[in-house]
Amino acid sequence: MLDLKFIRENPDIVREAVRKKRSTLPLDELLELDRIVMRERQEIQDLREQQNRISKQVRDADTPEVKQALIAEARALGDEISRRENVLKAEDEQLQALLLRVPNIPDESVPEGNGEEENVAVKHWGDPPRFDFEVQDHVALMERLDMLDLARGARVAGSRSYILKNAGALLEFALMRFALDRITKKGFTPLIVPALAREAALVGTGQFPSGRDQIYEIPKDDLFLVGTAEVSMTGMYAGEILPHSDLPIKMVAMSPCFRREAGSFGRDVRGVMRVHQFTKVEQYIIAENDPAGSLDWLEVLLGNAEEICQALELPYRVMLVCTGDMGDGKVKSYDIECWVPSEGRYRETHSDSALYDWQARRVNLRYRDESGKVRYVHTLNNTALASPRIMVPLLENHQQADGSIRVPEALQPYLGMDIIGPPK
RNA sequence: GGAGAGGUCGCAUAGUGGCCUAGUGCGGCGGUUUGCUAAACCGCUGUAGGAGAAAUCCUACCGAGGGUUCGAAUCCCUCCCUCUCCGCCA
């Protein structure tokens, strides 16, 4: 969410952001509603002032006759106020609904584009491996090593469900702890956060209203399953005014993540690339309201994620996400894509985002700066590691001629093996 | 799930229909006094919106949302959260 005052005073900047982000927001409708709501609110305020004055006169009235006359007058005003307030409320709700759809303004360094295909590769690390045998995809590898049971997973929970088994199950634990340890060592506070969240938390991150169909609902309890721990970490400080000395707050949370994958029928139907439930370690920073500082943090988070990919010996590239592929709330965003040999291309495994105060406004999360002024914080988030998706490049890049998997050195202490072979 | 007690300014508390423009204490900030520190004393101390050149003024906010009333922190309803006990439970 942007500051309404900012939108009012800089409609051209917002209009340009709407265009670049390929947003469907009707900005002129929003501006007109804003004018109406402001005028209405002012008029109601004047009426209320009158009413307050008369109410005091009622208290101090000398005779019953005067008192009755004043009460009648105040009652008429009260009726007028409540009538006008109903109108205002309806208009304001419309305005707020539009306000939630206003995209953030992309940073100048962000390339303009319509979608994923116009993201710009800004860095490559490692070389895609050459194999002198026929490459197998992760499904073949995992099934042969008895790490994965897709059929029985589907029996339990339908398509895009899976069962990790043997080294597959252990690998997920190993990966999560590996990532958690790495980020914790950099001064981030490790957390286990709720995977269930209220609507307000999802509105707060920007998952709602636009991405609502991607989220599982639990209507009986008015709860939702989070698609990322970002939701929980944004929601946990909602409404607070933090002391300046608390910032930056650096957190790293592991949580299960749930995504309906509505509209992705036919994409990545094979294997564990795109599933309804996965586990993720997520980095999160709550920082001061300083754009340049925020963009520095974005690079820090990117560096942390890159180190993890490097430690796992995965060839990757860093993509600067273009305006049309960025979420509404984002100012600037990088994806890390790891090399997937069976597909002969890079696939997204990490997503790094700076949102400035866009989420902070939604959850009303502020801090007191050095001068005592209350300001909205900035928020950033980036994947540390998400499994089982990361298993796709991990297993495929490190496969050997006999179908076993070489475990990268950094992961060996966590997994307790240097080669994943068939279970004994 | 059942019974009960609560939620008031950064913290602690007072406030049971109009004198609440929310009192008091603590903390914080500024000042006076002072070799230094401390103490004492004095003043200031929330958020949001609006009017104004400014001093200042107006409106809303006492967990959230409704309602009663000329008037609600206070009365009524719904919900949320915390605590105590019972039940269930990894």
Short mmCIF file of C-alpha atoms in Angstrom, two decimals, chain A:
data_model
loop_
_atom_site.label_atom_id
_atom_site.label_comp_id
_atom_site.label_asym_id
_atom_site.label_seq_id
_atom_site.Cartn_x
_atom_site.Cartn_y
_atom_site.Cartn_z
CA MET A 1 0.00 0.00 0.00
CA LEU A 2 1.21 3.47 -0.82
CA ASP A 3 0.48 6.58 1.20
CA LEU A 4 -2.81 8.01 -0.01
CA LYS A 5 -1.40 11.49 0.35
CA PHE A 6 1.51 10.51 -1.90
CA ILE A 7 -0.89 9.12 -4.51
CA ARG A 8 -2.95 12.28 -4.33
CA GLU A 9 0.08 14.53 -4.78
CA ASN A 10 1.96 12.39 -7.33
CA PRO A 11 -0.67 10.84 -9.59
CA ASP A 12 1.72 10.77 -12.56
CA ILE A 13 4.34 8.73 -10.72
CA VAL A 14 1.69 6.26 -9.64
CA ARG A 15 0.19 6.14 -13.11
CA GLU A 16 3.62 5.27 -14.51
CA ALA A 17 4.05 2.51 -11.90
CA VAL A 18 0.63 1.09 -12.80
CA ARG A 19 1.67 1.00 -16.44
CA LYS A 20 5.09 -0.55 -15.80
CA LYS A 21 3.72 -3.17 -13.45
CA ARG A 22 0.97 -4.01 -15.97
CA SER A 23 -1.53 -3.38 -13.18
CA THR A 24 -5.28 -3.16 -13.83
CA LEU A 25 -5.83 -0.55 -11.12
CA PRO A 26 -8.31 2.17 -12.17
CA LEU A 27 -6.28 5.06 -10.79
CA ASP A 28 -8.65 7.85 -11.87
CA GLU A 29 -11.52 6.14 -10.12
CA LEU A 30 -9.40 5.97 -6.98
CA LEU A 31 -8.47 9.65 -7.16
CA GLU A 32 -12.09 10.70 -7.65
CA LEU A 33 -13.23 8.55 -4.72
CA ASP A 34 -10.51 10.08 -2.58
CA ARG A 35 -11.81 13.58 -3.31
CA ILE A 36 -15.37 12.52 -2.47
CA VAL A 37 -14.36 10.80 0.76
CA MET A 38 -12.25 13.74 1.92
CA ARG A 39 -15.04 16.24 1.34
CA GLU A 40 -17.60 14.01 3.04
CA ARG A 41 -15.35 13.40 6.03
CA GLN A 42 -14.79 17.12 6.50
CA GLU A 43 -18.51 17.87 6.41
CA ILE A 44 -19.27 15.14 8.93
CA GLN A 45 -16.55 16.50 11.17
CA ASP A 46 -18.18 19.94 11.12
CA LEU A 47 -21.55 18.43 11.99
CA ARG A 48 -20.02 16.52 14.85
CA GLU A 49 -18.44 19.66 16.19
CA GLN A 50 -21.87 21.30 16.29
CA GLN A 51 -23.35 18.26 17.98
CA ASN A 52 -20.67 18.17 20.66
CA ARG A 53 -21.30 21.81 21.39
CA ILE A 54 -25.05 21.33 21.75
CA SER A 55 -24.58 18.29 23.97
CA LYS A 56 -22.60 20.41 26.39
CA GLN A 57 -25.38 22.99 26.37
CA VAL A 58 -27.88 20.24 27.24
CA ARG A 59 -25.87 19.46 30.34
CA ASP A 60 -25.83 23.10 31.39
CA ALA A 61 -29.40 24.01 30.41
CA ASP A 62 -31.34 25.97 33.04
CA THR A 63 -34.91 24.98 32.25
CA PRO A 64 -36.50 21.73 31.03
CA GLU A 65 -37.99 23.61 28.06
CA VAL A 66 -34.58 24.76 26.85
CA LYS A 67 -33.17 21.32 27.47
CA GLN A 68 -35.87 19.62 25.40
CA ALA A 69 -35.36 22.03 22.52
CA LEU A 70 -31.61 21.42 22.55
CA ILE A 71 -32.05 17.66 22.69
CA ALA A 72 -34.35 17.82 19.70
CA GLU A 73 -31.79 19.84 17.81
CA ALA A 74 -28.97 17.48 18.73
CA ARG A 75 -31.03 14.46 17.78
CA ALA A 76 -31.69 15.89 14.34
CA LEU A 77 -27.98 16.47 13.93
CA GLY A 78 -27.25 12.94 15.15
CA ASP A 79 -29.60 11.48 12.57
CA GLU A 80 -27.97 13.54 9.87
CA ILE A 81 -24.52 12.40 10.99
CA SER A 82 -25.36 8.71 11.07
CA ARG A 83 -27.00 8.95 7.64
CA ARG A 84 -23.94 10.67 6.18
CA GLU A 85 -21.62 8.22 7.94
CA ASN A 86 -23.27 5.27 6.25
CA VAL A 87 -22.64 6.88 2.90
CA LEU A 88 -19.06 7.68 3.86
CA LYS A 89 -18.46 4.15 5.09
CA ALA A 90 -19.51 2.62 1.78
CA GLU A 91 -17.36 5.06 -0.18
CA ASP A 92 -14.39 4.59 2.10
CA GLU A 93 -14.60 0.80 1.79
CA GLN A 94 -14.45 1.13 -1.97
CA LEU A 95 -11.49 3.45 -1.64
CA GLN A 96 -9.65 1.09 0.71
CA ALA A 97 -10.26 -1.83 -1.64
CA LEU A 98 -8.70 0.14 -4.48
CA LEU A 99 -5.86 1.30 -2.27
CA LEU A 100 -4.89 -2.30 -1.54
CA ARG A 101 -4.40 -2.80 -5.28
CA VAL A 102 -2.06 0.14 -5.81
CA PRO A 103 1.31 -1.24 -6.89
CA ASN A 104 4.56 -0.08 -5.38
CA ILE A 105 6.83 2.04 -7.54
CA PRO A 106 9.61 -0.01 -9.13
CA ASP A 107 13.17 1.16 -8.59
CA GLU A 108 14.84 2.86 -11.53
CA SER A 109 17.26 -0.03 -11.95
CA VAL A 110 14.39 -2.43 -12.69
CA PRO A 111 13.94 -3.27 -16.37
CA GLU A 112 10.49 -2.76 -17.84
CA GLY A 113 8.88 -5.88 -19.26
CA ASN A 114 5.70 -7.90 -19.59
CA GLY A 115 6.68 -11.14 -17.92
CA GLU A 116 9.23 -13.71 -16.90
CA GLU A 117 10.82 -13.88 -20.35
CA GLU A 118 11.97 -10.27 -20.01
CA ASN A 119 13.83 -10.73 -16.74
CA VAL A 120 17.51 -9.88 -17.11
CA ALA A 121 20.34 -12.21 -16.16
CA VAL A 122 22.83 -10.16 -14.17
CA LYS A 123 25.19 -12.88 -12.97
CA HIS A 124 26.19 -16.47 -13.67
CA TRP A 125 28.00 -18.73 -11.23
CA GLY A 126 29.36 -22.18 -12.01
CA ASP A 127 29.16 -24.09 -15.27
CA PRO A 128 26.42 -26.54 -16.14
CA PRO A 129 28.02 -29.98 -15.73
CA ARG A 130 28.81 -32.19 -18.73
CA PHE A 131 27.83 -35.81 -18.35
CA ASP A 132 29.41 -38.69 -20.27
CA PHE A 133 26.33 -40.79 -19.62
CA GLU A 134 22.64 -40.32 -20.19
CA VAL A 135 21.24 -37.75 -17.75
CA GLN A 136 18.29 -38.82 -15.68
CA ASP A 137 15.73 -36.43 -14.28
CA HIS A 138 15.09 -36.08 -10.55
CA VAL A 139 12.05 -38.34 -10.61
CA ALA A 140 13.94 -41.21 -12.17
CA LEU A 141 16.85 -40.68 -9.80
CA MET A 142 14.72 -40.47 -6.70
CA GLU A 143 12.48 -43.39 -7.53
CA ARG A 144 15.44 -45.58 -8.27
CA LEU A 145 16.99 -44.68 -4.94
CA ASP A 146 13.60 -45.15 -3.24
CA MET A 147 13.58 -41.52 -2.06
CA LEU A 148 10.22 -40.57 -3.50
CA ASP A 149 6.75 -42.10 -3.84
CA LEU A 150 4.54 -39.95 -6.06
CA ALA A 151 1.74 -42.45 -6.60
CA ARG A 152 1.05 -43.02 -2.95
CA GLY A 153 1.42 -39.32 -2.21
CA ALA A 154 -1.30 -38.67 -4.76
CA ARG A 155 -3.45 -41.38 -3.17
CA VAL A 156 -3.35 -39.48 0.11
CA ALA A 157 -3.76 -35.92 -1.15
CA GLY A 158 -4.19 -35.82 -4.92
CA SER A 159 -1.96 -34.53 -7.67
CA ARG A 160 1.08 -32.42 -6.80
CA SER A 161 1.44 -34.36 -3.57
CA TYR A 162 4.36 -36.63 -2.81
CA ILE A 163 6.03 -38.72 -0.17
CA LEU A 164 9.70 -38.27 0.61
CA LYS A 165 11.22 -41.50 1.77
CA ASN A 166 14.52 -42.86 3.08
CA ALA A 167 17.35 -40.54 2.00
CA GLY A 168 14.69 -38.25 0.52
CA ALA A 169 13.15 -37.61 3.93
CA LEU A 170 16.53 -37.25 5.60
CA LEU A 171 17.70 -34.93 2.84
CA GLU A 172 14.90 -32.49 3.53
CA PHE A 173 15.79 -32.30 7.22
CA ALA A 174 19.46 -31.92 6.31
CA LEU A 175 18.80 -29.13 3.82
CA MET A 176 16.59 -27.18 6.18
CA ARG A 177 19.02 -27.37 9.09
CA PHE A 178 21.93 -26.58 6.79
CA ALA A 179 20.21 -23.42 5.54
CA LEU A 180 19.00 -22.41 8.99
CA ASP A 181 22.50 -22.74 10.44
CA ARG A 182 24.10 -20.74 7.64
CA ILE A 183 21.73 -17.80 8.00
CA THR A 184 21.70 -17.93 11.79
CA LYS A 185 25.50 -17.61 11.74
CA LYS A 186 25.04 -14.27 9.99
CA GLY A 187 23.14 -12.87 12.95
CA PHE A 188 19.60 -13.76 11.97
CA THR A 189 17.27 -14.99 14.72
CA PRO A 190 16.00 -18.50 14.01
CA LEU A 191 12.22 -18.91 14.31
CA ILE A 192 9.48 -21.44 13.97
CA VAL A 193 6.36 -19.52 12.99
CA PRO A 194 2.68 -20.36 12.49
CA ALA A 195 1.81 -21.89 9.13
CA LEU A 196 -1.77 -20.87 9.84
CA ALA A 197 -2.60 -17.21 9.55
CA ARG A 198 -5.53 -14.85 9.73
CA GLU A 199 -6.78 -12.88 6.81
CA ALA A 200 -5.14 -9.69 8.08
CA ALA A 201 -1.68 -11.25 7.85
CA LEU A 202 -2.26 -12.23 4.23
CA VAL A 203 -3.62 -8.81 3.34
CA GLY A 204 -0.58 -7.42 5.10
CA THR A 205 1.96 -9.11 2.88
CA GLY A 206 -0.04 -8.48 -0.27
CA GLN A 207 -1.06 -12.12 -0.86
CA PHE A 208 -4.61 -10.79 -0.60
CA PRO A 209 -6.58 -9.57 -2.42
CA SER A 210 -4.83 -10.26 -5.73
CA GLY A 211 -3.40 -13.73 -5.02
CA ARG A 212 -6.29 -15.05 -3.00
CA ASP A 213 -6.93 -18.03 -5.26
CA GLN A 214 -3.43 -19.36 -4.52
CA ILE A 215 -4.15 -19.74 -0.81
CA TYR A 216 -5.81 -22.63 1.02
CA GLU A 217 -8.67 -21.57 3.24
CA ILE A 218 -9.96 -23.08 6.44
CA PRO A 219 -13.35 -21.40 6.57
CA LYS A 220 -14.54 -23.15 9.72
CA ASP A 221 -11.87 -21.37 11.72
CA ASP A 222 -11.37 -18.28 9.57
CA LEU A 223 -7.77 -19.23 8.96
CA PHE A 224 -5.55 -19.74 5.96
CA LEU A 225 -2.49 -21.87 5.25
CA VAL A 226 0.47 -19.63 4.52
CA GLY A 227 2.31 -19.93 1.25
CA THR A 228 5.48 -18.62 2.88
CA ALA A 229 6.78 -17.76 6.36
CA GLU A 230 7.01 -14.18 5.10
CA VAL A 231 3.31 -13.92 5.97
CA SER A 232 3.91 -14.94 9.57
CA MET A 233 6.98 -12.76 10.00
CA THR A 234 5.20 -9.72 8.60
CA GLY A 235 2.15 -10.39 10.74
CA MET A 236 4.02 -11.01 13.98
CA TYR A 237 4.92 -7.35 14.50
CA ALA A 238 1.68 -5.89 13.10
CA GLY A 239 0.49 -2.73 14.80
CA GLU A 240 3.66 -2.18 16.78
CA ILE A 241 5.79 0.92 17.10
CA LEU A 242 9.31 -0.42 17.53
CA PRO A 243 12.10 1.49 19.26
CA HIS A 244 14.81 2.58 16.85
CA SER A 245 17.34 0.46 18.71
CA ASP A 246 15.50 -2.74 17.72
CA LEU A 247 16.27 -2.23 14.03
CA PRO A 248 17.24 -3.95 11.90
CA ILE A 249 15.39 -7.09 12.93
CA LYS A 250 16.88 -10.01 11.05
CA MET A 251 14.98 -13.27 11.19
CA VAL A 252 15.15 -16.65 9.56
CA ALA A 253 12.14 -18.94 9.82
CA MET A 254 11.43 -22.47 8.79
CA SER A 255 7.86 -23.33 7.97
CA PRO A 256 5.73 -25.58 5.86
CA CYS A 257 4.32 -23.70 2.86
CA PHE A 258 1.08 -24.37 1.04
CA ARG A 259 0.10 -23.28 -2.44
CA ARG A 260 -2.98 -24.17 -4.43
CA GLU A 261 -1.19 -23.68 -7.77
CA ALA A 262 -4.48 -22.65 -9.32
CA GLY A 263 -4.04 -21.88 -12.98
CA SER A 264 -0.80 -23.81 -13.32
CA PHE A 265 -2.44 -26.97 -14.66
CA GLY A 266 -0.10 -28.72 -17.04
CA ARG A 267 3.00 -26.89 -15.84
CA ASP A 268 5.64 -28.97 -14.08
CA VAL A 269 3.22 -31.80 -13.47
CA ARG A 270 6.04 -34.28 -13.18
CA GLY A 271 7.98 -34.62 -9.95
CA VAL A 272 8.50 -32.25 -7.07
CA MET A 273 9.22 -28.98 -8.89
CA ARG A 274 5.77 -27.52 -8.26
CA VAL A 275 3.87 -29.01 -5.32
CA HIS A 276 1.07 -28.05 -2.95
CA GLN A 277 3.11 -28.42 0.22
CA PHE A 278 6.77 -27.82 0.79
CA THR A 279 9.21 -26.71 3.44
CA LYS A 280 11.14 -23.49 3.33
CA VAL A 281 13.70 -21.55 5.29
CA GLU A 282 13.02 -17.87 4.69
CA GLN A 283 15.16 -14.82 5.46
CA TYR A 284 13.41 -11.66 6.58
CA ILE A 285 14.55 -8.17 7.49
CA ILE A 286 12.70 -5.30 9.12
CA ALA A 287 14.77 -2.19 8.48
CA GLU A 288 14.65 1.57 8.84
CA ASN A 289 12.77 3.67 6.34
CA ASP A 290 15.73 4.30 4.05
CA PRO A 291 15.47 3.36 0.36
CA ALA A 292 19.22 3.14 -0.24
CA GLY A 293 19.65 1.08 2.91
CA SER A 294 16.84 -1.23 1.84
CA LEU A 295 18.48 -1.85 -1.51
CA ASP A 296 21.74 -2.66 0.30
CA TRP A 297 19.89 -5.21 2.44
CA LEU A 298 18.45 -6.70 -0.75
CA GLU A 299 22.01 -7.39 -1.90
CA VAL A 300 22.93 -8.85 1.49
CA LEU A 301 20.01 -11.27 1.32
CA LEU A 302 20.92 -12.16 -2.23
CA GLY A 303 24.50 -12.83 -1.16
CA ASN A 304 23.31 -15.12 1.63
CA ALA A 305 21.22 -17.15 -0.79
CA GLU A 306 24.06 -17.28 -3.32
CA GLU A 307 26.40 -18.64 -0.67
CA ILE A 308 23.95 -21.44 -0.02
CA CYS A 309 23.76 -22.31 -3.71
CA GLN A 310 27.54 -22.20 -3.94
CA ALA A 311 27.96 -24.42 -0.89
CA LEU A 312 25.58 -26.88 -2.54
CA GLU A 313 27.73 -26.60 -5.68
CA LEU A 314 24.79 -25.68 -7.87
CA PRO A 315 25.37 -23.67 -11.06
CA TYR A 316 22.99 -20.72 -11.02
CA ARG A 317 22.22 -17.37 -12.48
CA VAL A 318 20.80 -14.26 -10.85
CA MET A 319 17.86 -12.67 -12.61
CA LEU A 320 16.81 -9.06 -12.14
CA VAL A 321 13.04 -9.38 -12.27
CA CYS A 322 11.29 -7.05 -14.72
CA THR A 323 8.35 -4.82 -13.84
CA GLY A 324 5.68 -7.06 -15.33
CA ASP A 325 6.87 -10.15 -13.44
CA MET A 326 7.23 -8.41 -10.07
CA GLY A 327 4.55 -8.61 -7.44
CA ASP A 328 2.53 -5.46 -6.78
CA GLY A 329 4.34 -4.67 -3.55
CA LYS A 330 7.87 -4.98 -4.76
CA VAL A 331 10.30 -2.20 -5.50
CA LYS A 332 13.08 -4.45 -6.74
CA SER A 333 13.43 -8.17 -6.88
CA TYR A 334 15.99 -10.82 -7.82
CA ASP A 335 15.38 -14.46 -8.57
CA ILE A 336 18.06 -17.10 -8.32
CA GLU A 337 17.65 -19.83 -10.90
CA CYS A 338 19.56 -23.08 -10.56
CA TRP A 339 20.63 -25.23 -13.47
CA VAL A 340 18.40 -28.25 -14.12
CA PRO A 341 20.28 -30.71 -16.39
CA SER A 342 17.27 -32.77 -17.46
CA GLU A 343 15.55 -29.65 -18.77
CA GLY A 344 18.73 -27.99 -20.05
CA ARG A 345 17.72 -24.69 -18.44
CA TYR A 346 17.76 -22.67 -15.26
CA ARG A 347 14.77 -22.88 -12.93
CA GLU A 348 13.74 -20.48 -10.17
CA THR A 349 14.67 -21.61 -6.66
CA HIS A 350 14.95 -18.34 -4.73
CA SER A 351 13.16 -15.01 -4.73
CA ASP A 352 14.62 -11.88 -3.12
CA SER A 353 12.43 -8.81 -2.65
CA ALA A 354 12.57 -5.27 -1.30
CA LEU A 355 9.16 -3.79 -0.55
CA TYR A 356 10.08 -0.54 1.19
CA ASP A 357 7.12 0.45 3.41
CA TRP A 358 4.43 -1.15 1.22
CA GLN A 359 3.81 -4.08 3.58
CA ALA A 360 4.52 -2.02 6.70
CA ARG A 361 1.63 0.30 5.86
CA ARG A 362 -0.69 -2.65 5.41
CA VAL A 363 0.16 -4.15 8.79
CA ASN A 364 0.72 -0.77 10.44
CA LEU A 365 4.25 -1.60 11.54
CA ARG A 366 6.25 1.46 12.53
CA TYR A 367 9.26 2.59 14.52
CA ARG A 368 10.47 5.71 16.25
CA ASP A 369 13.50 7.13 14.47
CA GLU A 370 16.43 8.94 16.18
CA SER A 371 14.50 12.19 16.22
CA GLY A 372 11.47 10.53 17.80
CA LYS A 373 9.38 10.65 14.64
CA VAL A 374 7.14 7.65 14.01
CA ARG A 375 7.76 6.14 10.59
CA TYR A 376 6.86 2.99 8.71
CA VAL A 377 9.60 0.35 8.57
CA HIS A 378 10.91 -1.26 5.43
CA THR A 379 10.59 -5.01 4.90
CA LEU A 380 12.58 -7.45 2.79
CA ASN A 381 12.49 -11.16 2.32
CA ASN A 382 14.41 -13.83 0.48
CA THR A 383 14.37 -17.57 0.30
CA ALA A 384 17.23 -19.30 2.06
CA LEU A 385 16.24 -22.72 0.79
CA ALA A 386 13.01 -24.40 -0.30
CA SER A 387 12.61 -28.16 -0.44
CA PRO A 388 11.83 -30.38 -2.26
CA ARG A 389 12.21 -28.03 -5.22
CA ILE A 390 15.93 -27.56 -4.52
CA MET A 391 16.31 -31.35 -4.75
CA VAL A 392 15.66 -31.12 -8.48
CA PRO A 393 18.88 -29.27 -9.36
CA LEU A 394 20.73 -30.76 -6.40
CA LEU A 395 20.16 -34.40 -7.32
CA GLU A 396 20.38 -33.89 -11.06
CA ASN A 397 23.62 -31.89 -11.03
CA HIS A 398 25.32 -34.30 -8.68
CA GLN A 399 24.15 -37.54 -10.26
CA GLN A 400 26.72 -40.15 -11.17
CA ALA A 401 26.85 -42.79 -13.90
CA ASP A 402 25.55 -45.52 -11.59
CA GLY A 403 22.52 -43.47 -10.59
CA SER A 404 23.87 -42.57 -7.14
CA ILE A 405 24.19 -38.99 -5.95
CA ARG A 406 27.34 -37.26 -4.81
CA VAL A 407 26.56 -35.21 -1.69
CA PRO A 408 28.25 -31.78 -1.66
CA GLU A 409 30.80 -31.52 1.10
CA ALA A 410 28.98 -28.76 2.97
CA LEU A 411 25.90 -30.93 3.27
CA GLN A 412 27.63 -34.15 4.29
CA PRO A 413 27.70 -33.44 8.04
CA TYR A 414 23.97 -32.72 7.94
CA LEU A 415 22.98 -35.76 5.90
CA GLY A 416 25.54 -38.11 7.42
CA MET A 417 26.52 -39.56 4.05
CA ASP A 418 28.77 -38.58 1.16
CA ILE A 419 26.95 -40.63 -1.46
CA ILE A 420 23.23 -41.31 -1.72
CA GLY A 421 22.92 -44.86 -2.96
CA PRO A 422 20.05 -47.34 -2.94
CA PRO A 423 18.72 -48.10 0.58
CA LYS A 424 20.19 -51.22 2.15
#
